[in-house]
Amino acid sequence: METAAKQQMQTASEPIKNRIQTYWSERSESFAGQRRKELECDMAAAWQAEIEKYMPMHRELEILDVGTGSGFFAVLLGRLGHHVTGIDLTPSMIEEAKRLAAEQQTEAEFFVMDAENPEFADESFDVVISRNLTWTLPHAAHAYRQWNRVLKKGGILLNFDADYGNEKTSDFGKLPVNHTHRQIGNRLLEECDAIKAQLDISHFVRPLWDIQTLLDLGMEKIQIDTGISRRIYTRQDALYNPTPMFALCAVKD
């Protein structure tokens, strides 16, 4: 019954997932350029410091980077000696991630895979990490359930996201003149807003919804940090994100 329900959900979500994949395919090259710049500036150290607050760093960890995009977190954590597997729905993003890892001489594995349905055995990873992914998912609660499934007991779920569903991406008002969004064109920005309007998660109050969803899964030691943006985005440059992010950490019982 569970398999049938899963298949029905996947079939129903195919149109919107195809639309999401097409959107990110068009943005993959410029998106990778942003992440490359982050790795080459002080933002990489800032992100590492935020991650290290939650993760045990005294041993090699098995880490799943869901929605890896062009591989920023995978490369960052691979540098620290962890074994990282990055997955993303968009093939061109995975190609960019492989290219970035090769440039940085960092080992990581990358697979085209649906973040809502990771194809790994139960309790495979010490850490599941994500950045700016949950807001794009048609079935975010199901995704959280699957991420919990692939975590080992005592494993850590670490999600960095924002309430992007409640803002208009095409509103340039808060962005610096040199920001990447000003270069990608109104058509793609309007497409992003149209996609968000179709997603249930855009209508939730976040991160309150995320906390309740994880509590319902039986996860423990849930922490929320809403001050991460002011530590990461210290200047309004081309990499600036005007939407306040939150860090969400939870431990599998």
PDB file of C-alpha atoms in Angstrom:
ATOM      1  CA  MET A   1       0.000   0.000   0.000  1.00  0.00           C
ATOM      2  CA  GLU A   2       2.824   2.402   0.876  1.00  0.00           C
ATOM      3  CA  THR A   3       4.541   1.728  -2.452  1.00  0.00           C
ATOM      4  CA  ALA A   4       1.290   2.321  -4.364  1.00  0.00           C
ATOM      5  CA  ALA A   5       0.684   5.594  -2.510  1.00  0.00           C
ATOM      6  CA  LYS A   6       4.244   6.687  -3.223  1.00  0.00           C
ATOM      7  CA  GLN A   7       3.853   5.923  -6.922  1.00  0.00           C
ATOM      8  CA  GLN A   8       0.552   7.816  -7.037  1.00  0.00           C
ATOM      9  CA  MET A   9       2.173  10.839  -5.378  1.00  0.00           C
ATOM     10  CA  GLN A  10       5.106  10.763  -7.801  1.00  0.00           C
ATOM     11  CA  THR A  11       2.794  10.566 -10.809  1.00  0.00           C
ATOM     12  CA  ALA A  12       0.673  13.465  -9.579  1.00  0.00           C
ATOM     13  CA  SER A  13       3.742  15.634  -8.964  1.00  0.00           C
ATOM     14  CA  GLU A  14       5.468  14.964 -12.289  1.00  0.00           C
ATOM     15  CA  PRO A  15       4.238  18.146 -14.069  1.00  0.00           C
ATOM     16  CA  ILE A  16       5.402  20.515 -11.333  1.00  0.00           C
ATOM     17  CA  LYS A  17       8.678  18.627 -10.862  1.00  0.00           C
ATOM     18  CA  ASN A  18       9.342  18.819 -14.581  1.00  0.00           C
ATOM     19  CA  ARG A  19       8.706  22.543 -14.409  1.00  0.00           C
ATOM     20  CA  ILE A  20      11.060  22.911 -11.433  1.00  0.00           C
ATOM     21  CA  GLN A  21      13.743  20.890 -13.195  1.00  0.00           C
ATOM     22  CA  THR A  22      13.446  23.026 -16.333  1.00  0.00           C
ATOM     23  CA  TYR A  23      13.755  26.213 -14.268  1.00  0.00           C
ATOM     24  CA  TRP A  24      16.931  25.088 -12.514  1.00  0.00           C
ATOM     25  CA  SER A  25      18.386  23.712 -15.741  1.00  0.00           C
ATOM     26  CA  GLU A  26      18.243  27.200 -17.191  1.00  0.00           C
ATOM     27  CA  ARG A  27      19.862  28.648 -14.091  1.00  0.00           C
ATOM     28  CA  SER A  28      22.501  25.973 -13.469  1.00  0.00           C
ATOM     29  CA  GLU A  29      25.461  27.725 -15.107  1.00  0.00           C
ATOM     30  CA  SER A  30      24.976  31.095 -13.399  1.00  0.00           C
ATOM     31  CA  PHE A  31      24.075  29.370 -10.132  1.00  0.00           C
ATOM     32  CA  ALA A  32      27.341  27.408 -10.247  1.00  0.00           C
ATOM     33  CA  GLY A  33      29.207  30.653 -10.814  1.00  0.00           C
ATOM     34  CA  GLN A  34      27.755  32.042  -7.589  1.00  0.00           C
ATOM     35  CA  ARG A  35      28.730  28.987  -5.578  1.00  0.00           C
ATOM     36  CA  ARG A  36      32.246  29.040  -7.065  1.00  0.00           C
ATOM     37  CA  LYS A  37      32.639  32.636  -5.869  1.00  0.00           C
ATOM     38  CA  GLU A  38      31.421  31.637  -2.396  1.00  0.00           C
ATOM     39  CA  LEU A  39      34.055  28.912  -2.173  1.00  0.00           C
ATOM     40  CA  GLU A  40      36.752  31.399  -3.126  1.00  0.00           C
ATOM     41  CA  CYS A  41      35.860  34.090  -0.578  1.00  0.00           C
ATOM     42  CA  ASP A  42      35.345  34.392   3.175  1.00  0.00           C
ATOM     43  CA  MET A  43      31.780  33.083   2.886  1.00  0.00           C
ATOM     44  CA  ALA A  44      33.132  29.527   2.720  1.00  0.00           C
ATOM     45  CA  ALA A  45      34.673  29.897   6.175  1.00  0.00           C
ATOM     46  CA  ALA A  46      31.483  31.515   7.466  1.00  0.00           C
ATOM     47  CA  TRP A  47      29.360  28.601   6.235  1.00  0.00           C
ATOM     48  CA  GLN A  48      31.830  26.090   7.664  1.00  0.00           C
ATOM     49  CA  ALA A  49      31.601  27.763  11.069  1.00  0.00           C
ATOM     50  CA  GLU A  50      27.798  27.562  11.012  1.00  0.00           C
ATOM     51  CA  ILE A  51      27.852  23.865  10.091  1.00  0.00           C
ATOM     52  CA  GLU A  52      30.493  22.966  12.690  1.00  0.00           C
ATOM     53  CA  LYS A  53      28.203  24.204  15.471  1.00  0.00           C
ATOM     54  CA  TYR A  54      26.029  21.151  14.974  1.00  0.00           C
ATOM     55  CA  MET A  55      28.205  18.363  13.543  1.00  0.00           C
ATOM     56  CA  PRO A  56      30.739  16.161  15.336  1.00  0.00           C
ATOM     57  CA  MET A  57      33.972  17.075  13.562  1.00  0.00           C
ATOM     58  CA  HIS A  58      36.372  14.633  15.256  1.00  0.00           C
ATOM     59  CA  ARG A  59      35.665  11.768  12.840  1.00  0.00           C
ATOM     60  CA  GLU A  60      34.821  11.122   9.218  1.00  0.00           C
ATOM     61  CA  LEU A  61      31.093  11.282   8.616  1.00  0.00           C
ATOM     62  CA  GLU A  62      28.811   9.841   5.963  1.00  0.00           C
ATOM     63  CA  ILE A  63      26.934  12.908   4.719  1.00  0.00           C
ATOM     64  CA  LEU A  64      24.035  13.226   2.283  1.00  0.00           C
ATOM     65  CA  ASP A  65      23.731  16.654   0.675  1.00  0.00           C
ATOM     66  CA  VAL A  66      20.151  16.744  -0.636  1.00  0.00           C
ATOM     67  CA  GLY A  67      19.465  19.240  -3.394  1.00  0.00           C
ATOM     68  CA  THR A  68      23.208  19.736  -3.721  1.00  0.00           C
ATOM     69  CA  GLY A  69      22.798  22.079  -6.690  1.00  0.00           C
ATOM     70  CA  SER A  70      26.277  22.802  -7.987  1.00  0.00           C
ATOM     71  CA  GLY A  71      27.867  21.084  -5.000  1.00  0.00           C
ATOM     72  CA  PHE A  72      28.836  23.917  -2.636  1.00  0.00           C
ATOM     73  CA  PHE A  73      28.167  22.038   0.612  1.00  0.00           C
ATOM     74  CA  ALA A  74      29.530  18.778  -0.830  1.00  0.00           C
ATOM     75  CA  VAL A  75      32.833  20.430  -1.712  1.00  0.00           C
ATOM     76  CA  LEU A  76      33.003  22.349   1.571  1.00  0.00           C
ATOM     77  CA  LEU A  77      32.439  19.208   3.650  1.00  0.00           C
ATOM     78  CA  GLY A  78      34.633  17.055   1.426  1.00  0.00           C
ATOM     79  CA  ARG A  79      37.493  19.448   2.142  1.00  0.00           C
ATOM     80  CA  LEU A  80      37.080  18.597   5.817  1.00  0.00           C
ATOM     81  CA  GLY A  81      37.621  14.894   5.147  1.00  0.00           C
ATOM     82  CA  HIS A  82      34.022  13.666   5.199  1.00  0.00           C
ATOM     83  CA  HIS A  83      32.524  11.260   2.680  1.00  0.00           C
ATOM     84  CA  VAL A  84      29.815  13.278   0.948  1.00  0.00           C
ATOM     85  CA  THR A  85      27.114  12.159  -1.462  1.00  0.00           C
ATOM     86  CA  GLY A  86      25.296  14.936  -3.293  1.00  0.00           C
ATOM     87  CA  ILE A  87      21.964  14.427  -5.054  1.00  0.00           C
ATOM     88  CA  ASP A  88      19.889  16.750  -7.206  1.00  0.00           C
ATOM     89  CA  LEU A  89      16.874  16.432  -9.485  1.00  0.00           C
ATOM     90  CA  THR A  90      18.498  18.495 -12.249  1.00  0.00           C
ATOM     91  CA  PRO A  91      21.134  16.732 -14.408  1.00  0.00           C
ATOM     92  CA  SER A  92      22.860  19.976 -15.406  1.00  0.00           C
ATOM     93  CA  MET A  93      23.295  20.869 -11.733  1.00  0.00           C
ATOM     94  CA  ILE A  94      24.971  17.519 -11.093  1.00  0.00           C
ATOM     95  CA  GLU A  95      27.316  18.161 -14.027  1.00  0.00           C
ATOM     96  CA  GLU A  96      28.188  21.533 -12.516  1.00  0.00           C
ATOM     97  CA  ALA A  97      28.759  19.887  -9.114  1.00  0.00           C
ATOM     98  CA  LYS A  98      31.152  17.333 -10.600  1.00  0.00           C
ATOM     99  CA  ARG A  99      33.010  20.115 -12.390  1.00  0.00           C
ATOM    100  CA  LEU A 100      33.268  22.208  -9.226  1.00  0.00           C
ATOM    101  CA  ALA A 101      34.547  19.278  -7.152  1.00  0.00           C
ATOM    102  CA  ALA A 102      37.179  18.510  -9.789  1.00  0.00           C
ATOM    103  CA  GLU A 103      38.310  22.155  -9.843  1.00  0.00           C
ATOM    104  CA  GLN A 104      38.581  22.164  -6.055  1.00  0.00           C
ATOM    105  CA  GLN A 105      40.340  18.764  -6.061  1.00  0.00           C
ATOM    106  CA  THR A 106      37.730  17.478  -3.635  1.00  0.00           C
ATOM    107  CA  GLU A 107      36.291  13.978  -3.598  1.00  0.00           C
ATOM    108  CA  ALA A 108      32.509  13.650  -3.498  1.00  0.00           C
ATOM    109  CA  GLU A 109      29.911  11.481  -5.198  1.00  0.00           C
ATOM    110  CA  PHE A 110      27.063  13.021  -7.166  1.00  0.00           C
ATOM    111  CA  PHE A 111      23.866  11.452  -8.492  1.00  0.00           C
ATOM    112  CA  VAL A 112      20.787  12.679 -10.325  1.00  0.00           C
ATOM    113  CA  MET A 113      18.079  11.788  -7.814  1.00  0.00           C
ATOM    114  CA  ASP A 114      14.830  13.147  -6.422  1.00  0.00           C
ATOM    115  CA  ALA A 115      15.468  14.779  -3.046  1.00  0.00           C
ATOM    116  CA  GLU A 116      11.980  13.739  -1.940  1.00  0.00           C
ATOM    117  CA  ASN A 117      12.776  10.079  -2.590  1.00  0.00           C
ATOM    118  CA  PRO A 118      16.473   9.387  -1.934  1.00  0.00           C
ATOM    119  CA  GLU A 119      17.343   5.909  -3.181  1.00  0.00           C
ATOM    120  CA  PHE A 120      19.423   4.801  -0.202  1.00  0.00           C
ATOM    121  CA  ALA A 121      18.971   2.145   2.444  1.00  0.00           C
ATOM    122  CA  ASP A 122      17.591   2.984   5.874  1.00  0.00           C
ATOM    123  CA  GLU A 123      20.119   4.467   8.317  1.00  0.00           C
ATOM    124  CA  SER A 124      22.833   5.102   5.720  1.00  0.00           C
ATOM    125  CA  PHE A 125      24.052   8.548   6.807  1.00  0.00           C
ATOM    126  CA  ASP A 126      25.350  10.332   9.908  1.00  0.00           C
ATOM    127  CA  VAL A 127      24.191  13.699   8.555  1.00  0.00           C
ATOM    128  CA  VAL A 128      21.605  14.880   6.053  1.00  0.00           C
ATOM    129  CA  ILE A 129      22.253  18.483   5.083  1.00  0.00           C
ATOM    130  CA  SER A 130      20.476  20.894   2.770  1.00  0.00           C
ATOM    131  CA  ARG A 131      20.572  24.520   1.727  1.00  0.00           C
ATOM    132  CA  ASN A 132      17.729  26.434   0.083  1.00  0.00           C
ATOM    133  CA  LEU A 133      15.908  23.305  -1.025  1.00  0.00           C
ATOM    134  CA  THR A 134      12.823  22.678   1.108  1.00  0.00           C
ATOM    135  CA  TRP A 135      10.974  25.712  -0.277  1.00  0.00           C
ATOM    136  CA  THR A 136      11.065  24.152  -3.774  1.00  0.00           C
ATOM    137  CA  LEU A 137       9.549  20.769  -2.834  1.00  0.00           C
ATOM    138  CA  PRO A 138       5.993  19.750  -3.771  1.00  0.00           C
ATOM    139  CA  HIS A 139       5.898  17.229  -0.889  1.00  0.00           C
ATOM    140  CA  ALA A 140       8.144  18.679   1.789  1.00  0.00           C
ATOM    141  CA  ALA A 141       6.681  16.613   4.664  1.00  0.00           C
ATOM    142  CA  HIS A 142       7.341  13.426   2.699  1.00  0.00           C
ATOM    143  CA  ALA A 143      10.889  14.627   2.049  1.00  0.00           C
ATOM    144  CA  TYR A 144      11.485  15.160   5.762  1.00  0.00           C
ATOM    145  CA  ARG A 145      10.174  11.652   6.413  1.00  0.00           C
ATOM    146  CA  GLN A 146      12.573  10.194   3.846  1.00  0.00           C
ATOM    147  CA  TRP A 147      15.547  12.146   5.173  1.00  0.00           C
ATOM    148  CA  ASN A 148      14.752  10.860   8.635  1.00  0.00           C
ATOM    149  CA  ARG A 149      14.603   7.323   7.226  1.00  0.00           C
ATOM    150  CA  VAL A 150      18.101   7.417   5.726  1.00  0.00           C
ATOM    151  CA  LEU A 151      19.608   8.906   8.901  1.00  0.00           C
ATOM    152  CA  LYS A 152      21.322   6.623  11.365  1.00  0.00           C
ATOM    153  CA  LYS A 153      20.022   6.637  14.938  1.00  0.00           C
ATOM    154  CA  GLY A 154      21.512   9.681  16.601  1.00  0.00           C
ATOM    155  CA  GLY A 155      22.092  11.202  13.155  1.00  0.00           C
ATOM    156  CA  ILE A 156      21.714  14.897  12.458  1.00  0.00           C
ATOM    157  CA  LEU A 157      19.366  16.655  10.052  1.00  0.00           C
ATOM    158  CA  LEU A 158      20.687  20.114   9.209  1.00  0.00           C
ATOM    159  CA  ASN A 159      18.552  22.327   6.981  1.00  0.00           C
ATOM    160  CA  PHE A 160      19.364  25.899   5.981  1.00  0.00           C
ATOM    161  CA  ASP A 161      16.386  27.550   4.323  1.00  0.00           C
ATOM    162  CA  ALA A 162      14.121  30.602   4.328  1.00  0.00           C
ATOM    163  CA  ASP A 163      10.458  31.444   3.904  1.00  0.00           C
ATOM    164  CA  TYR A 164      10.956  32.171   0.210  1.00  0.00           C
ATOM    165  CA  GLY A 165       7.371  31.275  -0.612  1.00  0.00           C
ATOM    166  CA  ASN A 166       6.161  34.501   0.970  1.00  0.00           C
ATOM    167  CA  GLU A 167       8.256  36.827  -1.182  1.00  0.00           C
ATOM    168  CA  LYS A 168       8.265  37.779  -4.858  1.00  0.00           C
ATOM    169  CA  THR A 169      11.538  36.739  -6.488  1.00  0.00           C
ATOM    170  CA  SER A 170      10.980  39.277  -9.253  1.00  0.00           C
ATOM    171  CA  ASP A 171      11.016  42.187  -6.764  1.00  0.00           C
ATOM    172  CA  PHE A 172      14.408  43.837  -7.273  1.00  0.00           C
ATOM    173  CA  GLY A 173      13.855  46.393  -4.537  1.00  0.00           C
ATOM    174  CA  LYS A 174      15.988  44.655  -1.903  1.00  0.00           C
ATOM    175  CA  LEU A 175      18.793  43.544  -4.202  1.00  0.00           C
ATOM    176  CA  PRO A 176      22.140  45.238  -4.860  1.00  0.00           C
ATOM    177  CA  VAL A 177      22.647  46.608  -8.373  1.00  0.00           C
ATOM    178  CA  ASN A 178      25.236  43.900  -9.186  1.00  0.00           C
ATOM    179  CA  HIS A 179      23.146  41.018  -7.828  1.00  0.00           C
ATOM    180  CA  THR A 180      22.870  37.879  -9.981  1.00  0.00           C
ATOM    181  CA  HIS A 181      19.053  38.016 -10.040  1.00  0.00           C
ATOM    182  CA  ARG A 182      19.241  41.287 -11.916  1.00  0.00           C
ATOM    183  CA  GLN A 183      21.125  39.525 -14.716  1.00  0.00           C
ATOM    184  CA  ILE A 184      18.987  36.395 -15.201  1.00  0.00           C
ATOM    185  CA  GLY A 185      15.958  38.231 -16.579  1.00  0.00           C
ATOM    186  CA  ASN A 186      12.327  38.807 -15.662  1.00  0.00           C
ATOM    187  CA  ARG A 187      11.072  35.687 -17.432  1.00  0.00           C
ATOM    188  CA  LEU A 188      12.931  33.296 -15.130  1.00  0.00           C
ATOM    189  CA  LEU A 189      12.168  35.329 -12.038  1.00  0.00           C
ATOM    190  CA  GLU A 190       8.469  35.367 -12.880  1.00  0.00           C
ATOM    191  CA  GLU A 191       8.629  31.618 -13.540  1.00  0.00           C
ATOM    192  CA  CYS A 192      10.077  31.105 -10.059  1.00  0.00           C
ATOM    193  CA  ASP A 193       7.181  33.058  -8.538  1.00  0.00           C
ATOM    194  CA  ALA A 194       4.679  31.017 -10.570  1.00  0.00           C
ATOM    195  CA  ILE A 195       6.222  27.752  -9.362  1.00  0.00           C
ATOM    196  CA  LYS A 196       6.139  28.873  -5.730  1.00  0.00           C
ATOM    197  CA  ALA A 197       2.453  29.719  -6.035  1.00  0.00           C
ATOM    198  CA  GLN A 198       1.754  26.047  -6.836  1.00  0.00           C
ATOM    199  CA  LEU A 199       3.600  24.647  -3.815  1.00  0.00           C
ATOM    200  CA  ASP A 200       1.826  23.936  -0.530  1.00  0.00           C
ATOM    201  CA  ILE A 201       4.922  24.858   1.481  1.00  0.00           C
ATOM    202  CA  SER A 202       4.632  28.448   0.235  1.00  0.00           C
ATOM    203  CA  HIS A 203       1.485  28.808   2.334  1.00  0.00           C
ATOM    204  CA  PHE A 204       2.929  27.511   5.619  1.00  0.00           C
ATOM    205  CA  VAL A 205       4.391  29.632   8.401  1.00  0.00           C
ATOM    206  CA  ARG A 206       8.029  28.696   8.482  1.00  0.00           C
ATOM    207  CA  PRO A 207      10.030  27.507  10.311  1.00  0.00           C
ATOM    208  CA  LEU A 208       7.123  26.742  12.672  1.00  0.00           C
ATOM    209  CA  TRP A 209       5.715  24.255  10.152  1.00  0.00           C
ATOM    210  CA  ASP A 210       9.118  22.553   9.837  1.00  0.00           C
ATOM    211  CA  ILE A 211       9.452  22.183  13.603  1.00  0.00           C
ATOM    212  CA  GLN A 212       6.022  20.601  13.964  1.00  0.00           C
ATOM    213  CA  THR A 213       6.672  18.253  11.038  1.00  0.00           C
ATOM    214  CA  LEU A 214       9.906  17.023  12.609  1.00  0.00           C
ATOM    215  CA  LEU A 215       8.263  16.631  16.012  1.00  0.00           C
ATOM    216  CA  ASP A 216       5.592  14.487  14.364  1.00  0.00           C
ATOM    217  CA  LEU A 217       8.389  12.285  13.002  1.00  0.00           C
ATOM    218  CA  GLY A 218       9.717  11.780  16.517  1.00  0.00           C
ATOM    219  CA  MET A 219      12.891  13.785  16.012  1.00  0.00           C
ATOM    220  CA  GLU A 220      14.512  15.303  19.078  1.00  0.00           C
ATOM    221  CA  LYS A 221      16.757  18.178  20.209  1.00  0.00           C
ATOM    222  CA  ILE A 222      15.318  20.480  17.571  1.00  0.00           C
ATOM    223  CA  GLN A 223      17.174  23.782  17.345  1.00  0.00           C
ATOM    224  CA  ILE A 224      16.317  26.881  15.328  1.00  0.00           C
ATOM    225  CA  ASP A 225      18.685  29.761  14.611  1.00  0.00           C
ATOM    226  CA  THR A 226      17.128  32.750  12.864  1.00  0.00           C
ATOM    227  CA  GLY A 227      20.266  34.893  13.018  1.00  0.00           C
ATOM    228  CA  ILE A 228      22.346  33.074  10.429  1.00  0.00           C
ATOM    229  CA  SER A 229      21.865  35.605   7.616  1.00  0.00           C
ATOM    230  CA  ARG A 230      23.503  38.471   9.447  1.00  0.00           C
ATOM    231  CA  ARG A 231      26.582  36.299  10.035  1.00  0.00           C
ATOM    232  CA  ILE A 232      26.818  34.935   6.480  1.00  0.00           C
ATOM    233  CA  TYR A 233      25.712  37.932   4.425  1.00  0.00           C
ATOM    234  CA  THR A 234      27.763  40.696   5.988  1.00  0.00           C
ATOM    235  CA  ARG A 235      27.819  42.871   2.858  1.00  0.00           C
ATOM    236  CA  GLN A 236      25.374  43.597   0.063  1.00  0.00           C
ATOM    237  CA  ASP A 237      27.284  42.300  -2.932  1.00  0.00           C
ATOM    238  CA  ALA A 238      26.486  39.960  -5.852  1.00  0.00           C
ATOM    239  CA  LEU A 239      26.160  37.022  -3.422  1.00  0.00           C
ATOM    240  CA  TYR A 240      23.851  38.791  -0.990  1.00  0.00           C
ATOM    241  CA  ASN A 241      20.593  37.074   0.010  1.00  0.00           C
ATOM    242  CA  PRO A 242      18.017  39.595   1.277  1.00  0.00           C
ATOM    243  CA  THR A 243      15.632  36.948   2.640  1.00  0.00           C
ATOM    244  CA  PRO A 244      16.366  36.055   6.283  1.00  0.00           C
ATOM    245  CA  MET A 245      17.473  32.432   6.464  1.00  0.00           C
ATOM    246  CA  PHE A 246      17.069  30.022   9.355  1.00  0.00           C
ATOM    247  CA  ALA A 247      19.160  27.058  10.428  1.00  0.00           C
ATOM    248  CA  LEU A 248      17.170  24.015  11.555  1.00  0.00           C
ATOM    249  CA  CYS A 249      18.915  21.159  13.341  1.00  0.00           C
ATOM    250  CA  ALA A 250      17.229  17.982  14.594  1.00  0.00           C
ATOM    251  CA  VAL A 251      18.476  14.634  15.909  1.00  0.00           C
ATOM    252  CA  LYS A 252      17.006  11.260  15.034  1.00  0.00           C
ATOM    253  CA  ASP A 253      15.795   9.425  18.133  1.00  0.00           C
TER     254      ASP A 253
END
